[in-house]
PDB file of C-alpha atoms in Angstrom:
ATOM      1  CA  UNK W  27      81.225-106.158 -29.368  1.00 49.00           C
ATOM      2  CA  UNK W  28      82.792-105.020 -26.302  1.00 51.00           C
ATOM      3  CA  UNK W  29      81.672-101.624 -24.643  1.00 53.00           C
ATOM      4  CA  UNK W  30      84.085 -98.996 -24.930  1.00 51.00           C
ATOM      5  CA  UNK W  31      86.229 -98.245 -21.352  1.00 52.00           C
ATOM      6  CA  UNK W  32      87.014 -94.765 -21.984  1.00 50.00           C
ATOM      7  CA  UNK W  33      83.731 -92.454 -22.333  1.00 56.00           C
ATOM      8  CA  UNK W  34      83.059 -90.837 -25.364  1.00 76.00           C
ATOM      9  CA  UNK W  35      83.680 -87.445 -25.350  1.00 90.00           C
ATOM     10  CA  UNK W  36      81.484 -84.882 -26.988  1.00 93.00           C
ATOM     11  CA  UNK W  37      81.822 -81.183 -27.221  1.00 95.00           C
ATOM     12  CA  UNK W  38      78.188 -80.696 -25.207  1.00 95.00           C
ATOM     13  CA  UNK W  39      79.061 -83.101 -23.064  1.00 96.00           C
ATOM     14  CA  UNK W  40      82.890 -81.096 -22.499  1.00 97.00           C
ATOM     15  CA  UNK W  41      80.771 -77.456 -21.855  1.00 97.00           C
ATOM     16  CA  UNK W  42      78.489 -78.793 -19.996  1.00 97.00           C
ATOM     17  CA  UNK W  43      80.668 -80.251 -17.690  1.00 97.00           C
ATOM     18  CA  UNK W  44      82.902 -77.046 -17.474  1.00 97.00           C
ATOM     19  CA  UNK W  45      79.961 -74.701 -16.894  1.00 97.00           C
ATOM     20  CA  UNK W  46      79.262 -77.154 -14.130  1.00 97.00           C
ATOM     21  CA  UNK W  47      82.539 -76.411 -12.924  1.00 97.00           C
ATOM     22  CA  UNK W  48      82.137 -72.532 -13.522  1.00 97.00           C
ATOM     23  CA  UNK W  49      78.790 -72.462 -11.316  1.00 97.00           C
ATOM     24  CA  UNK W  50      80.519 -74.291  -8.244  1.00 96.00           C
ATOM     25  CA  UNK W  51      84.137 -72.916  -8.247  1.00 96.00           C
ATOM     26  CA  UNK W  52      84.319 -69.874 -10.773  1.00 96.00           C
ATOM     27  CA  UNK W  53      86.699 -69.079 -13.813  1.00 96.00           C
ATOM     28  CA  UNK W  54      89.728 -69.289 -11.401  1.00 95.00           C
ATOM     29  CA  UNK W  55      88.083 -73.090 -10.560  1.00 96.00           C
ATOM     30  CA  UNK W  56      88.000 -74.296 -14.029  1.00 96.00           C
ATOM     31  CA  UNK W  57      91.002 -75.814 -15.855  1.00 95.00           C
ATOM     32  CA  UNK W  58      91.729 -78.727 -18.346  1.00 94.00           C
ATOM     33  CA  UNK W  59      93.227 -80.888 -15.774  1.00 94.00           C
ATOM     34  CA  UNK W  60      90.477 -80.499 -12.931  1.00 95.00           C
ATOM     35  CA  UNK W  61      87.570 -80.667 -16.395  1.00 96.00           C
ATOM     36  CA  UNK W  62      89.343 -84.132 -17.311  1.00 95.00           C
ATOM     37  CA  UNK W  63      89.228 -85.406 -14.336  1.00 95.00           C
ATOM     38  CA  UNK W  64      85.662 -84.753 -14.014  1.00 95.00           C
ATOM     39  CA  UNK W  65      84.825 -86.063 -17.034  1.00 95.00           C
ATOM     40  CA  UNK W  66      87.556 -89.285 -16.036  1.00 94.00           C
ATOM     41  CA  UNK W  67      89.235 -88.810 -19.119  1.00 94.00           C
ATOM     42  CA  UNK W  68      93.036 -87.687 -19.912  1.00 91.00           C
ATOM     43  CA  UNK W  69      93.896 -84.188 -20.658  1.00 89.00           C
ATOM     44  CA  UNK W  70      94.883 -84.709 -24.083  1.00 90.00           C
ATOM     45  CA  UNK W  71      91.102 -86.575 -25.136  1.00 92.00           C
ATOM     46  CA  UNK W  72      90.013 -83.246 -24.261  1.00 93.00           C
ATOM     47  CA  UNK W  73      93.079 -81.084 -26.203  1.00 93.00           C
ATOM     48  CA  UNK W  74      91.338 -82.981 -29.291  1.00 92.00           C
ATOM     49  CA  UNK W  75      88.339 -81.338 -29.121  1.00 95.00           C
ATOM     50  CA  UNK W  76      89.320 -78.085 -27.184  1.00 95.00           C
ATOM     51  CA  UNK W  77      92.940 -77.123 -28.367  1.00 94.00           C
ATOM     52  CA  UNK W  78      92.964 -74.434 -25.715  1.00 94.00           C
ATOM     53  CA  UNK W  79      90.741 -73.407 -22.437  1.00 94.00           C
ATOM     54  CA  UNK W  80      89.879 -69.940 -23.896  1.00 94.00           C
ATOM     55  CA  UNK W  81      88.650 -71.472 -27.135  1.00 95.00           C
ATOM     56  CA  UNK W  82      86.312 -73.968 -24.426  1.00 97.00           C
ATOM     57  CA  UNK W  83      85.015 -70.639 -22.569  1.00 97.00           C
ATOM     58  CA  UNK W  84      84.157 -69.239 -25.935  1.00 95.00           C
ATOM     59  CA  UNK W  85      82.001 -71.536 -27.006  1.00 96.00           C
ATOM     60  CA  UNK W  86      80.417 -71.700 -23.231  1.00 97.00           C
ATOM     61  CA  UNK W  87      79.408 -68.124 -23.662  1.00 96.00           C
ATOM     62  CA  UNK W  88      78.083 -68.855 -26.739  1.00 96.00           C
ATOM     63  CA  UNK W  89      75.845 -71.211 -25.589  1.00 96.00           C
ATOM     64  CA  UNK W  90      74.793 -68.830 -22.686  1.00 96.00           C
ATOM     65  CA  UNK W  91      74.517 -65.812 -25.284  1.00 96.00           C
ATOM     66  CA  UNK W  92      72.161 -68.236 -27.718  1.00 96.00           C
ATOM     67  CA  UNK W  93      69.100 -67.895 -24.905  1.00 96.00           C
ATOM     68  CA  UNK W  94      69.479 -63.607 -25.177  1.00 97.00           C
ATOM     69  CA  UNK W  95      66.357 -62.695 -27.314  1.00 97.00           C
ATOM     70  CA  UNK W  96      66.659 -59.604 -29.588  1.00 97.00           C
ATOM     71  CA  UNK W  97      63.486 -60.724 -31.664  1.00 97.00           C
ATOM     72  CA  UNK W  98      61.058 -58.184 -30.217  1.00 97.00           C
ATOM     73  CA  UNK W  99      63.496 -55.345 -31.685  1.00 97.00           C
ATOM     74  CA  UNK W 100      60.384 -56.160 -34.977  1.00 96.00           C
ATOM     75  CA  UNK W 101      58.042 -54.758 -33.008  1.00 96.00           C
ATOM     76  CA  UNK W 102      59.981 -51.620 -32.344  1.00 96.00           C
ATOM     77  CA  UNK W 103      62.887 -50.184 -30.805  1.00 97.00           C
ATOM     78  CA  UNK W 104      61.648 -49.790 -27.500  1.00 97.00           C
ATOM     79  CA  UNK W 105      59.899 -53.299 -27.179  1.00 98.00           C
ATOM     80  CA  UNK W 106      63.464 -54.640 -28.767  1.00 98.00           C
ATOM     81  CA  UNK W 107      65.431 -52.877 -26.315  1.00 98.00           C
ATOM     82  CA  UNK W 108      63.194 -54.376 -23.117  1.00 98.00           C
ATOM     83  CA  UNK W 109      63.242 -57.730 -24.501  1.00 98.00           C
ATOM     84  CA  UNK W 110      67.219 -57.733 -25.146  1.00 98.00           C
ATOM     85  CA  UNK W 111      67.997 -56.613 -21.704  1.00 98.00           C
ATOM     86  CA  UNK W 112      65.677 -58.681 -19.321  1.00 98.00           C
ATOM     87  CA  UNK W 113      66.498 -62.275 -21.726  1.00 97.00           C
ATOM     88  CA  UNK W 114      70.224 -61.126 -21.323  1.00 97.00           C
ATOM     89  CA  UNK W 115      70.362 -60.461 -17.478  1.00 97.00           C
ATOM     90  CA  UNK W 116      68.136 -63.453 -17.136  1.00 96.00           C
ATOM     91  CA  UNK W 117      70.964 -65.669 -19.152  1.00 96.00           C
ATOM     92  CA  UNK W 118      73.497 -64.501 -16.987  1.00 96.00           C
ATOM     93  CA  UNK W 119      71.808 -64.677 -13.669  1.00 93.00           C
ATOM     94  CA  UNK W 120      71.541 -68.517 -14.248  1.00 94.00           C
ATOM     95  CA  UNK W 121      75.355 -68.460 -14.318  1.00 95.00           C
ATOM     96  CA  UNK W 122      77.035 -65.297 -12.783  1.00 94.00           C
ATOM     97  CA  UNK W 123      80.215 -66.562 -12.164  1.00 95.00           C
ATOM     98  CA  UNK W 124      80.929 -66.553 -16.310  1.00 95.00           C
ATOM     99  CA  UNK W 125      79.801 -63.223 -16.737  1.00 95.00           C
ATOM    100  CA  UNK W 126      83.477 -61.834 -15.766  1.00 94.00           C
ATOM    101  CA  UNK W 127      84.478 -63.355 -19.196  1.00 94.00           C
ATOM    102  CA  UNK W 128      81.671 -62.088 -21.341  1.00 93.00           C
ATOM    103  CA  UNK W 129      82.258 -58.394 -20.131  1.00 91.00           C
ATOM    104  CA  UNK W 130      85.448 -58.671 -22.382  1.00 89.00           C
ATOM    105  CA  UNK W 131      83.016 -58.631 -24.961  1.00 86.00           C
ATOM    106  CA  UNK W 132      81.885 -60.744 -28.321  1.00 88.00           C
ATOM    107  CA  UNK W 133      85.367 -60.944 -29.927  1.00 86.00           C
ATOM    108  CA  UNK W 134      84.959 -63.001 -32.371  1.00 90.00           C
ATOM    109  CA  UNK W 135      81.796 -65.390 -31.004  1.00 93.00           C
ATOM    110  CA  UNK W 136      79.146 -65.778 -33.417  1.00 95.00           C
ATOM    111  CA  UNK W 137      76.105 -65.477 -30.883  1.00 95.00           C
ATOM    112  CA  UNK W 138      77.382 -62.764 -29.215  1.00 95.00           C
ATOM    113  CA  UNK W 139      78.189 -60.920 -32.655  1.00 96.00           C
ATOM    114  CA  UNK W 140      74.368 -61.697 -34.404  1.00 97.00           C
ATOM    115  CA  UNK W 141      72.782 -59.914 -31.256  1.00 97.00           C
ATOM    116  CA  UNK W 142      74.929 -57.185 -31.794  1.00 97.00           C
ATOM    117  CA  UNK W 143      74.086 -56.593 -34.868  1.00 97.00           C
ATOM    118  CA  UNK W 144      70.608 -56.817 -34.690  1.00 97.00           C
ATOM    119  CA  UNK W 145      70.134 -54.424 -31.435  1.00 98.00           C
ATOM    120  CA  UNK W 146      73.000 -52.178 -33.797  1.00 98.00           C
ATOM    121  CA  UNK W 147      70.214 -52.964 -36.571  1.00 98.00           C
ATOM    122  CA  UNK W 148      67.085 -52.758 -35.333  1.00 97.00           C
ATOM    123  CA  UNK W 149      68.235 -49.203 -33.457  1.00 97.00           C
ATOM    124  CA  UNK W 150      69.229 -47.708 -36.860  1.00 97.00           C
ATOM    125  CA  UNK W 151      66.181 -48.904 -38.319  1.00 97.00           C
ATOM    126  CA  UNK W 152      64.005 -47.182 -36.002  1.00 95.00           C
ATOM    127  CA  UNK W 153      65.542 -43.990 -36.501  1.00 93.00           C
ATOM    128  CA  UNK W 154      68.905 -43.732 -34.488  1.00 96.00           C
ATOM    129  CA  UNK W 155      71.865 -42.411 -35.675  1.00 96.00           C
ATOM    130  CA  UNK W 156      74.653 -44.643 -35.835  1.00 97.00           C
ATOM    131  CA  UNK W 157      76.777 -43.313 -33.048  1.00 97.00           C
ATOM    132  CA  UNK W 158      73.745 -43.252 -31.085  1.00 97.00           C
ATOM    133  CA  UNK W 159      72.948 -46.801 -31.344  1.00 98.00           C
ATOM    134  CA  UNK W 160      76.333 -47.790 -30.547  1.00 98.00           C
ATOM    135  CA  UNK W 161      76.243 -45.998 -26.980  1.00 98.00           C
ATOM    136  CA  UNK W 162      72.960 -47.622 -26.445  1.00 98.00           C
ATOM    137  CA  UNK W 163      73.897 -50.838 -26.833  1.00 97.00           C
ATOM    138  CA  UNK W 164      77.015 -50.140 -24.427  1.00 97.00           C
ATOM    139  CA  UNK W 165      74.766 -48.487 -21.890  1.00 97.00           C
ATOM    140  CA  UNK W 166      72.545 -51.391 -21.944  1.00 97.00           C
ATOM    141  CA  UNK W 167      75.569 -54.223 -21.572  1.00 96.00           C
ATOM    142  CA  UNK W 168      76.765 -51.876 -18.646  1.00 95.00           C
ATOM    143  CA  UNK W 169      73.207 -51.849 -17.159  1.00 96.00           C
ATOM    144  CA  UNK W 170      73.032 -56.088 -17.686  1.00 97.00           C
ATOM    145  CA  UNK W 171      76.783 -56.417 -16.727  1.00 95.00           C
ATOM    146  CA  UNK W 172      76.847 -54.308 -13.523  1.00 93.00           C
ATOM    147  CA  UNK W 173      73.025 -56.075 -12.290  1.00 94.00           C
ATOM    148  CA  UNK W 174      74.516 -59.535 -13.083  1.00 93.00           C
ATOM    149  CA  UNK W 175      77.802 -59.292 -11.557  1.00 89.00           C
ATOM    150  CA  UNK W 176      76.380 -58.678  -8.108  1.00 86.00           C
ATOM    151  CA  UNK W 177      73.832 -58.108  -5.589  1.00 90.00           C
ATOM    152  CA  UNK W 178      73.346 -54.468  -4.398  1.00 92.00           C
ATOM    153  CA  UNK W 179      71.007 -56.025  -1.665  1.00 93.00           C
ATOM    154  CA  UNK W 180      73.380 -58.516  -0.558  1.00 92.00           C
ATOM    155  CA  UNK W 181      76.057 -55.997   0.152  1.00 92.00           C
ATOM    156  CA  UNK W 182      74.497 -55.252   3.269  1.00 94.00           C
ATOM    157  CA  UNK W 183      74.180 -57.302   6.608  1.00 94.00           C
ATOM    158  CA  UNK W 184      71.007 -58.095   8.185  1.00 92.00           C
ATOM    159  CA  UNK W 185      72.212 -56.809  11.491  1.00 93.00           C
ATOM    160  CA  UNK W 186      70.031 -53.819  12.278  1.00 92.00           C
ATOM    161  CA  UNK W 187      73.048 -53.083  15.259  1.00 92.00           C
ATOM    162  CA  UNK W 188      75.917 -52.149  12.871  1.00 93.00           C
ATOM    163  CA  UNK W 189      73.806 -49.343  11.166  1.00 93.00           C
ATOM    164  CA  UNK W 190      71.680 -47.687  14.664  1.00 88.00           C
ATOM    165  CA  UNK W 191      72.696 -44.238  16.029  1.00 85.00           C
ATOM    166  CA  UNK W 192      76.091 -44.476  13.006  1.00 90.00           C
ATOM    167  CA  UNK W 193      73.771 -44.315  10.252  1.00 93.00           C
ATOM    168  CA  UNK W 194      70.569 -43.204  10.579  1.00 90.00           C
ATOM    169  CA  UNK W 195      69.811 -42.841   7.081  1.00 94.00           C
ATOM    170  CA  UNK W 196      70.159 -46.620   6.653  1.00 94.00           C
ATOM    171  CA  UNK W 197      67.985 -47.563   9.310  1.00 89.00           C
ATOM    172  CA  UNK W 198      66.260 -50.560   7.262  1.00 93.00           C
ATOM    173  CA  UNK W 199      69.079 -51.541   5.390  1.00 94.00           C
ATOM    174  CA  UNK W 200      69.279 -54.704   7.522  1.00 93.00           C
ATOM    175  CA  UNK W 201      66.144 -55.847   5.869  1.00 94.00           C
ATOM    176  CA  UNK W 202      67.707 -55.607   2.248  1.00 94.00           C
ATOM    177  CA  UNK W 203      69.447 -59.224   2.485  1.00 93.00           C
ATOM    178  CA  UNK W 204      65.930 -60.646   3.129  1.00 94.00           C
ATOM    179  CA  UNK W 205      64.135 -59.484   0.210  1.00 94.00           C
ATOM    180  CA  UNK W 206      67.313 -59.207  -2.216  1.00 93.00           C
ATOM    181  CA  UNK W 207      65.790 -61.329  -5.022  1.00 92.00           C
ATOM    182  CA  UNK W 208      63.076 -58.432  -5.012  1.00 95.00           C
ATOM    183  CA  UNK W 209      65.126 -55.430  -4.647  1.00 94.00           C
ATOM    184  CA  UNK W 210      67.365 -56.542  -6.819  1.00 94.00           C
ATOM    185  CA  UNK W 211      64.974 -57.644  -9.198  1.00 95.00           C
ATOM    186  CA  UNK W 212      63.165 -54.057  -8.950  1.00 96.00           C
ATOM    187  CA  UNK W 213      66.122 -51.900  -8.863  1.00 96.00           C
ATOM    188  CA  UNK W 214      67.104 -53.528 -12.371  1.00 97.00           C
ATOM    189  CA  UNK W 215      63.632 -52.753 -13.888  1.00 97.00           C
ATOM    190  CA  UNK W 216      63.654 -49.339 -12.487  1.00 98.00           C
ATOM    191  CA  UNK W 217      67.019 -48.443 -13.987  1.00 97.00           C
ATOM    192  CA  UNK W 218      65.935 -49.918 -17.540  1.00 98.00           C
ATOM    193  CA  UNK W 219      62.073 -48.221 -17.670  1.00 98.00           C
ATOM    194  CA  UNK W 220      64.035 -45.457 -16.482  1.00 98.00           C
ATOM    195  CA  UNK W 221      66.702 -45.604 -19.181  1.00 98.00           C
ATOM    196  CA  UNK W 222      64.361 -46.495 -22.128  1.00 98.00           C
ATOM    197  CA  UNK W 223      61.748 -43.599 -21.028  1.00 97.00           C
ATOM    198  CA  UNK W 224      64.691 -41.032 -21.454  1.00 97.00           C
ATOM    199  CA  UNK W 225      65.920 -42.188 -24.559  1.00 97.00           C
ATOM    200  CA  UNK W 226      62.398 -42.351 -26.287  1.00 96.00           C
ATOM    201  CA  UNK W 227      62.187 -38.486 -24.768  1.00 95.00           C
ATOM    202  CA  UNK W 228      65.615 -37.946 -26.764  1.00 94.00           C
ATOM    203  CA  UNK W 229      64.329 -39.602 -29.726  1.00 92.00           C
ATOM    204  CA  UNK W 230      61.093 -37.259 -29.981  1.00 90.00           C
ATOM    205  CA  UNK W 231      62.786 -33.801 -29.363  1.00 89.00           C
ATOM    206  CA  UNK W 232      65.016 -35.170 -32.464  1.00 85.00           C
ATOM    207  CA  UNK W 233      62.078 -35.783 -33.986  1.00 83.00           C
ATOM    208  CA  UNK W 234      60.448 -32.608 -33.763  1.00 84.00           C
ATOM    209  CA  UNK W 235      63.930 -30.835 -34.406  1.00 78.00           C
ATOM    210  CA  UNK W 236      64.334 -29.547 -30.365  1.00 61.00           C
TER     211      UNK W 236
END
């Protein structure tokens, strides 16, 4: 029987290619012509499977949002909350150029939407009113969001000339760019221990009606 000339198309085979795309070029880089012609197929093979781009990018986030752990939220709130936050910025730091599209939010993806509901859950559960648990997952997302759509570190240049005698304050901030995986890394931990400290402060005034 004669091999097939056209490759078989698949839709792992379609995201992965167009996350491949994503990483190199960004959002504004992908389309269904330049994704075809990676995958040397025609357009319409891939209108088959993907009727329209957004529908592809929703299922690429979904893929990205299925390695975001919220299991530890059964050993607490607190452990939950950790767990959620470092998985998710570690998710998106392994593709940064799609997190633009996931700060829209879950709509109506079904990874995105389980997590939600069980950091919405597993915060009720534990003793948070309902409003309450809503603003802490949004105050987390912005925490993730904000340390996965750029580098703080990296914002600076590593020439110690433009910041001497100007801005004496920033005298080392020429070294940031060096160690920016560490900083960066640090700064996102600080701001989370930080965060989760306060709110388990919150949570025992409540508790002991202050």
């Amino acid at each position: 029987m004669p091999r097939p000339t056209t490759p078989l198309l698949s839709k792992p085979g379609i995201r992965a290619a167009a996350l491949e795309i994503i990483d190199r070029a960004g959002l504004e880089g992908l389309s269904m012509r330049k994704l075809a012609t990676a995958l040397t197929v025609s357009a319409p093979a891939l209108y088959f499977h993907y009727p329209t781009k957004e529908q592809l990018l929703d299922d690429v986030a979904g893929e990205i949002m299925e390695k975001v752990d919220v299991s530890a939220f059964a050993d607490g709130w607190r452990e939950g909350l950790l767990g959620w936050a470092r998985s998710y910025r570690a998710a998106l730091a392994e593709h940064p150029n799609i997190v633009p599209f996931l700060a829209h939010g879950p709509g109506q993806r079904d990874a995105s939407l389980r997590r939600a509901d069980a950091v919405h859950g597993g915060l009720v559960a534990a003793g948070w009113p309902a409003r309450d648990a809503t603003m802490i997952g949004a105050s987390t997302k912005y925490l993730v969001i904000g340390a996965a759509m750029g580098s703080f570190s990296r914002g600076f240049v590593d020439d110690v000339q433009v910041y001497l005698d100007r801005y004496p304050a920033l005298g080392d901030a020429h070294r940031l760019r060096e160690h920016a995986d560490a900083v960066d890394r640090d700064s996102f931990e600080f701001a989370l221990l930080t965060f989760v400290d306060g709110l388990a402060a919150r949570l025992d005034r409540a508790a002991a009606g202050g």
